[in-house]
Amino acid sequence: MAGSAIGLGNIWRFPYMVGEHGGAAFIIVYILATLFLSLPIFLSESILGRRTHLGPFGALAKISPGTKWKYMGLLTIISALIILSFYSVVGGWSVDYFVKSLTLSFSRGGADSVPAVFGSFISKPVAPLVCHTIFLLLTALIVGFGVKKGIELFSKVTLPLLFILIVVILVYSLSLPGSSAGIAYLVKPDFSKITVETVAYAMGQSFFSLSLGVGTILTYSSHISKSENLMASGIGTAASDMGFAMLAGFAVMPAVFAAGIAPGAGPGLIFETLPYIFAKMGEASPVISAVVAILFFLTILVSALTSSISMLETGVSYLEEEKGMRRWSAVGLLFLLTWTLGALCSLSFGPLADVQIFGCTIFELCDKLTANFLMTLGGFLFTIFAGWKLSKDDLRDELSSGGLHRPVAFRLTVFLIRYIAPIVIITIFITNLFL
Ligand code: PHE
């Protein structure tokens, strides 16, 4: 589950969201949202998955037989696939940057020219499309072969490595002249920046980062053993996920200010900033810079893959369980669908930039629709189901793993699942919808 949670959402999305939505104030709302909304959703999904041993569609059908709720479960699976489509585009960018790091191209033209490289890369039609295809193909192959054991092993090696590399980059980033403005941006909140929109984005970021509301955690939990402590894995996953996001924020933002890049530069932020850091490092020591850059883009790529496979797995499990499809046919079908939508997202940075829907490009629309609306709706759905369709005894049974351990803060947890999370989520959802 940590493999699913920790990925581009932490390293790529978090820093640019912070930069677009007001720095420290955004971070405070994000932390609160994670503790009081995301954690209850995470637990709800874990409970529903482990209780029913089914994915979102099957779980809702089993708990509410004969009703149409299961189609809401299906909607969450579709959301996971929409995310996969644009996620794979950004995964493709990391493929390209990994290759660029192998050819040591960051140190060549001088640090100041590096940020512009990204703009010219994504606006081209072919190269980003090829990279998107490679990333999605890797995802499909891993899910097709069903190498779950391999994935777990992979995550266990790459996540600690990613941690070390981010710390190295963070320390270096702090040493750059002009970086202190970046730190101030992250720790001095401007409370006037907190609007309903900021709250909606911070909540969306928290859900995105923890893979919530799209049935992924529910699907993974359907394989968890009865003795596993759900509360411990929930807190562990949320804490490490939040830790990675913070580290990434503190590694990137000082360099953003040092390089004179606008914090609100959007989805390209880290792809403009990190190469700048590597180029600067290269001025002092080309070898260290090359090693850090290569390892860093490789670990980003792997952690992105451990997330993307969890999205595809959600859809593939559904087609296998509910439609009786064979694994490879399901993988093939979903590959075609997500590749097509992903290709449109990729082209929306170049030839399709003028295609705007509700004032958003196709990429922006897919991102906003899922993070700000569909994930929120899914999160609401799962807390309602776990909180109100299951009895208190069922909840106690799951949270104590059948009486194996004492459930921590049980009353508070149930209160959050039943009242706080659904009420706050739906209020922000509706307000944001009208805005
Ligand atoms: N949580 C993942 C990340 O941070 C993205 C994700 C979203 C994964 C939804 C699965 C489902 O990169």
XYZ file of C-alpha atoms and ligand atoms in Angstrom:
447
model
C 0.000 0.000 0.000
C 2.913 2.337 0.649
C 4.137 1.437 -2.841
C 0.805 2.578 -4.239
C 0.673 5.732 -2.138
C 4.232 6.968 -2.584
C 4.868 8.027 -6.143
C 4.591 10.990 -8.457
C 1.873 12.382 -6.207
C 4.522 13.124 -3.595
C 7.488 14.094 -5.722
C 5.831 15.719 -8.721
C 2.319 16.829 -7.705
C 2.809 17.967 -4.112
C 5.522 20.598 -4.789
C 3.634 22.173 -7.677
C 0.322 22.180 -5.797
C 2.061 23.907 -2.877
C 3.521 26.416 -5.330
C 0.191 27.092 -7.050
C -1.909 27.339 -3.902
C -0.060 29.497 -1.448
C 2.833 27.620 0.192
C 2.694 27.154 3.966
C -1.052 27.798 4.273
C -1.714 24.995 1.788
C 0.574 22.641 3.706
C -1.316 23.219 6.954
C -4.657 22.404 5.330
C -3.090 19.376 3.641
C -1.848 17.994 6.967
C -5.232 18.532 8.637
C -7.014 16.913 5.692
C -4.715 13.891 5.889
C -5.313 13.370 9.603
C -9.047 13.983 9.771
C -10.328 13.032 6.328
C -7.833 10.823 4.521
C -7.028 8.524 7.398
C -10.727 7.726 8.019
C -11.194 7.040 4.288
C -8.094 4.861 4.244
C -9.446 2.842 7.160
C -12.908 2.642 5.571
C -11.463 1.253 2.350
C -9.269 -1.221 4.259
C -12.228 -2.397 6.297
C -14.514 -2.812 3.281
C -11.851 -4.644 1.290
C -10.749 -7.051 3.972
C -14.310 -7.718 5.174
C -15.624 -8.682 1.735
C -12.445 -9.967 0.021
C -13.704 -8.129 -3.070
C -12.948 -4.971 -5.059
C -15.136 -1.819 -4.860
C -17.885 -3.069 -7.197
C -18.196 -6.473 -5.528
C -17.813 -5.088 -2.007
C -20.664 -2.595 -2.387
C -22.836 -5.226 -4.111
C -22.212 -7.655 -1.257
C -22.923 -5.140 1.501
C -25.965 -3.604 -0.211
C -27.363 -6.473 -2.315
C -29.965 -5.662 -4.938
C -29.230 -1.911 -4.927
C -27.534 0.277 -7.491
C -24.715 1.319 -5.105
C -22.363 -1.044 -6.878
C -22.353 1.280 -9.879
C -20.852 3.966 -7.685
C -18.184 1.360 -6.940
C -17.692 1.007 -10.687
C -17.317 4.775 -10.996
C -14.421 4.700 -8.532
C -12.687 2.072 -10.699
C -13.171 4.286 -13.754
C -11.610 7.179 -11.809
C -8.525 5.051 -11.154
C -8.246 4.464 -14.910
C -8.606 8.171 -15.744
C -5.806 8.877 -13.267
C -3.674 6.173 -14.844
C -4.091 7.864 -18.244
C -2.541 11.177 -17.248
C -0.251 9.659 -14.620
C 1.358 7.636 -17.372
C 2.125 10.849 -19.270
C 4.063 12.182 -16.285
C 5.568 8.707 -15.800
C 6.718 9.103 -19.409
C 8.389 12.412 -18.575
C 10.366 10.602 -15.876
C 11.392 7.958 -18.411
C 12.739 10.750 -20.597
C 14.542 12.455 -17.688
C 16.049 9.149 -16.632
C 17.472 8.762 -20.141
C 18.657 12.394 -20.081
C 20.436 11.726 -16.778
C 22.227 8.715 -18.312
C 23.625 10.895 -21.058
C 24.682 13.507 -18.469
C 22.834 16.159 -20.433
C 21.966 18.252 -17.358
C 25.442 19.620 -16.851
C 26.144 20.377 -20.475
C 24.451 23.658 -21.347
C 24.939 25.364 -17.939
C 22.451 25.465 -15.084
C 20.471 28.487 -16.221
C 19.487 26.995 -19.543
C 18.149 23.731 -18.035
C 14.632 24.802 -16.939
C 13.696 25.770 -20.508
C 14.497 22.266 -21.789
C 11.313 20.894 -20.260
C 9.016 23.300 -22.113
C 10.458 22.383 -25.467
C 10.261 18.653 -24.645
C 6.582 18.478 -23.690
C 5.368 20.721 -26.463
C 6.696 18.290 -29.078
C 4.159 15.669 -30.137
C 6.198 12.494 -30.650
C 8.820 12.126 -27.894
C 6.395 12.506 -24.934
C 3.962 10.115 -26.643
C 6.677 7.494 -27.040
C 7.636 7.901 -23.371
C 3.975 7.618 -22.286
C 3.725 4.411 -24.306
C 6.870 2.957 -22.702
C 5.664 3.771 -19.188
C 2.178 2.344 -19.737
C 3.591 -0.744 -21.421
C 5.853 -1.402 -18.414
C 2.838 -1.003 -16.129
C 0.757 -3.390 -18.243
C 3.501 -6.020 -18.400
C 3.992 -6.036 -14.642
C 0.246 -6.279 -13.976
C -0.153 -8.875 -16.743
C 2.475 -11.167 -15.292
C 0.972 -10.597 -11.848
C 4.360 -10.297 -10.167
C 3.014 -9.056 -6.844
C 5.883 -10.492 -4.836
C 8.353 -8.712 -7.077
C 6.566 -5.421 -6.590
C 6.720 -5.698 -2.837
C 10.425 -6.446 -2.956
C 11.000 -3.578 -5.378
C 9.212 -1.118 -3.091
C 11.232 -2.271 -0.119
C 14.475 -1.408 -1.886
C 13.489 1.701 -3.796
C 11.557 3.567 -1.121
C 14.499 3.750 1.332
C 16.797 4.646 -1.573
C 14.419 7.371 -2.684
C 14.382 8.671 0.879
C 18.178 8.925 1.038
C 18.390 10.611 -2.365
C 15.761 13.215 -1.507
C 17.643 14.027 1.697
C 20.878 14.494 -0.298
C 19.083 16.778 -2.764
C 17.420 18.650 0.085
C 20.724 19.386 1.802
C 22.251 20.545 -1.464
C 19.218 22.613 -2.369
C 19.441 24.444 0.964
C 23.027 25.403 0.224
C 22.122 27.257 -2.990
C 22.283 31.065 -2.783
C 18.779 32.526 -2.538
C 17.243 29.304 -1.187
C 16.114 30.781 2.128
C 13.177 32.505 0.410
C 11.936 29.017 -0.476
C 12.041 27.905 3.141
C 10.170 31.026 4.236
C 7.558 30.240 1.580
C 7.043 26.786 3.101
C 6.972 27.687 6.793
C 5.435 31.179 7.029
C 1.734 30.785 6.357
C -0.292 33.561 4.783
C -3.736 32.681 6.130
C -5.472 34.973 3.674
C -4.569 32.338 1.059
C -6.963 29.801 2.620
C -10.093 29.845 0.478
C -12.617 27.087 -0.241
C -10.688 26.443 -3.416
C -7.405 26.009 -1.521
C -9.095 23.614 0.890
C -10.551 21.638 -2.016
C -7.126 21.396 -3.671
C -5.365 20.447 -0.423
C -7.964 17.781 0.255
C -7.682 16.538 -3.326
C -3.890 16.402 -3.017
C -4.143 14.407 0.172
C -6.564 11.906 -1.423
C -4.443 11.675 -4.563
C -1.288 11.096 -2.604
C -2.801 8.318 -0.497
C -4.535 6.689 -3.516
C -7.971 7.203 -1.923
C -11.505 7.159 -3.259
C -10.701 5.137 -6.378
C -10.985 1.655 -4.913
C -7.252 0.970 -5.053
C -6.695 0.701 -1.309
C -9.929 -1.281 -1.111
C -8.729 -3.714 -3.786
C -5.305 -4.135 -2.159
C -6.953 -4.637 1.238
C -9.050 -7.479 -0.120
C -5.797 -9.515 -0.038
C -4.770 -8.528 3.506
C -4.688 -11.294 6.083
C -7.135 -11.353 8.956
C -4.379 -10.800 11.524
C -2.987 -7.597 9.983
C -3.486 -4.480 12.102
C -5.413 -2.118 9.809
C -4.953 0.923 12.015
C -1.187 0.417 12.127
C -0.914 0.013 8.367
C -3.157 3.057 7.850
C -1.106 5.266 10.138
C 2.162 3.875 8.762
C 1.163 4.480 5.147
C -0.221 7.974 5.825
C 2.821 9.015 7.856
C 5.372 7.797 5.321
C 3.378 9.269 2.454
C 3.177 12.639 4.166
C 6.867 12.435 5.089
C 7.894 11.868 1.469
C 5.735 14.751 0.259
C 7.199 17.138 2.825
C 10.754 16.113 2.033
C 10.093 16.609 -1.657
C 8.584 20.044 -0.972
C 11.562 21.099 1.117
C 14.011 19.725 -1.448
C 12.380 21.442 -4.410
C 11.093 24.812 -3.203
C 14.424 26.342 -2.053
C 15.898 25.519 -5.463
C 12.815 26.979 -7.186
C 13.576 30.308 -5.531
C 17.331 29.991 -6.068
C 16.776 29.373 -9.780
C 14.258 32.199 -10.108
C 11.494 29.854 -11.310
C 7.916 30.911 -10.451
C 6.517 28.648 -7.668
C 3.228 28.516 -9.574
C 4.909 27.215 -12.745
C 2.527 24.236 -12.828
C 3.022 20.540 -13.643
C 6.535 21.093 -15.011
C 7.867 22.484 -11.741
C 10.067 19.593 -10.626
C 11.219 18.810 -14.144
C 12.521 22.358 -14.389
C 13.946 22.542 -10.880
C 15.641 19.178 -10.315
C 17.812 19.310 -13.440
C 18.832 22.805 -12.332
C 19.952 21.327 -8.998
C 21.848 18.559 -10.796
C 23.492 21.018 -13.160
C 24.602 23.170 -10.212
C 25.911 20.059 -8.443
C 27.725 19.181 -11.648
C 29.634 22.486 -11.549
C 31.167 21.336 -8.256
C 31.418 17.599 -8.899
C 30.248 16.092 -12.187
C 30.563 12.516 -10.907
C 28.455 12.963 -7.771
C 25.884 14.934 -9.720
C 25.619 12.210 -12.375
C 25.276 9.417 -9.813
C 22.626 11.267 -7.796
C 20.680 12.267 -10.922
C 20.683 8.778 -12.429
C 19.682 7.063 -9.185
C 17.094 9.712 -8.450
C 15.258 9.484 -11.775
C 15.460 5.702 -11.635
C 13.883 5.552 -8.177
C 11.201 8.072 -9.197
C 10.434 5.886 -12.169
C 10.140 2.755 -10.041
C 8.030 4.438 -7.383
C 5.776 5.813 -10.145
C 5.424 2.275 -11.484
C 4.493 0.822 -8.093
C 1.681 3.414 -8.073
C 0.550 2.993 -11.670
C 0.300 -0.776 -11.348
C -2.038 -0.338 -8.387
C -4.372 1.769 -10.568
C -4.362 -0.766 -13.390
C -4.729 -3.654 -10.936
C -7.945 -2.056 -9.610
C -9.524 -2.223 -13.086
C -8.065 -5.612 -13.993
C -9.310 -7.198 -10.741
C -12.798 -5.888 -11.523
C -12.840 -7.372 -15.041
C -11.502 -10.686 -13.717
C -13.777 -10.921 -10.673
C -16.997 -9.530 -12.074
C -16.775 -10.087 -15.827
C -14.835 -13.350 -15.829
C -12.229 -11.944 -18.235
C -8.760 -13.437 -18.497
C -5.970 -11.364 -16.962
C -4.152 -10.614 -20.201
C -7.379 -9.708 -22.063
C -8.313 -7.346 -19.242
C -4.832 -5.811 -19.271
C -4.958 -5.427 -23.066
C -8.361 -3.754 -23.072
C -7.515 -1.314 -20.303
C -4.142 -0.585 -21.885
C -5.873 0.522 -25.091
C -8.381 2.721 -23.273
C -5.895 4.402 -20.950
C -3.292 4.771 -23.703
C -5.797 6.666 -25.866
C -6.904 9.055 -23.137
C -3.274 9.437 -22.036
C -2.217 10.280 -25.591
C -4.790 13.093 -25.675
C -3.460 14.335 -22.315
C 0.088 14.234 -23.631
C -0.813 16.144 -26.805
C -2.614 18.758 -24.733
C 0.816 20.247 -23.917
C 1.526 20.698 -27.636
C -0.735 20.379 -30.687
C -3.951 20.091 -28.622
C -3.127 22.956 -26.241
C -6.011 25.002 -27.616
C -8.631 22.337 -26.942
C -10.156 23.692 -23.747
C -13.054 22.227 -21.777
C -14.397 24.357 -18.891
C -11.271 26.488 -19.383
C -8.936 23.495 -18.860
C -6.730 21.546 -21.228
C -7.482 17.805 -21.500
C -4.661 17.006 -19.064
C -5.842 19.594 -16.535
C -9.429 18.410 -16.883
C -8.530 14.764 -16.139
C -6.410 15.833 -13.163
C -9.032 18.189 -11.678
C -11.979 15.930 -12.400
C -10.366 13.063 -10.503
C -8.468 14.745 -7.650
C -11.059 17.420 -6.880
C -14.295 15.627 -7.699
C -14.271 11.883 -8.321
C -11.822 10.948 -5.546
C -13.768 13.137 -3.153
C -17.020 11.469 -4.140
C -15.405 8.047 -3.773
C -14.018 8.932 -0.355
C -17.474 10.056 0.750
C -19.006 6.840 -0.552
C -16.542 4.572 1.262
C -16.864 6.352 4.617
C -20.661 6.161 4.378
C -20.500 2.473 3.540
C -18.016 1.532 6.244
C -19.565 3.855 8.829
C -23.255 3.270 8.277
C -23.772 0.035 6.356
C -21.524 -1.991 8.628
C -22.424 -2.372 12.289
C -20.281 -1.066 15.117
C -19.437 -4.668 15.965
C -18.195 -5.273 12.426
C -16.033 -2.159 12.692
C -14.652 -3.264 16.051
C -13.991 -6.725 14.663
C -12.019 -5.321 11.721
C -10.129 -2.658 13.653
C -9.123 -5.189 16.308
C -8.453 -7.926 13.698
C -11.009 -10.239 15.308
C -9.939 -9.344 18.861
C -6.210 -9.953 18.225
C -5.252 -6.493 19.418
C -6.867 -3.587 21.199
C -8.258 -1.085 18.684
C -6.572 2.283 19.260
C -8.913 5.263 19.731
C -11.859 3.211 18.532
C -14.596 5.686 19.494
C -12.763 8.601 17.884
C -12.103 6.589 14.726
C -15.750 5.623 14.347
C -16.798 9.221 14.982
C -14.429 10.423 12.251
C -15.610 7.757 9.807
C -19.310 8.279 10.504
C -19.617 12.026 10.931
C -16.589 14.233 10.456
C -15.158 12.826 7.228
C -18.402 12.505 5.224
C -19.863 15.830 6.385
C -16.702 17.845 5.749
C -15.981 16.130 2.441
C -19.456 16.642 1.011
C -19.632 20.251 2.212
C -16.370 21.144 0.507
C -17.340 19.132 -2.559
C -20.635 20.976 -3.031
C -19.189 24.409 -2.304
C -16.377 23.786 -4.752
C -18.827 22.514 -7.373
C -20.752 25.779 -7.230
C -17.584 27.831 -7.373
N -0.907 7.864 -4.683
C -0.242 7.804 -5.929
C 0.904 8.812 -5.923
O 1.042 9.573 -5.016
C -1.184 8.037 -7.077
C -2.374 7.131 -7.075
C -3.641 7.653 -7.146
C -2.223 5.739 -7.023
C -4.750 6.825 -7.154
C -3.327 4.901 -7.058
C -4.598 5.455 -7.122
O 1.670 8.877 -6.814
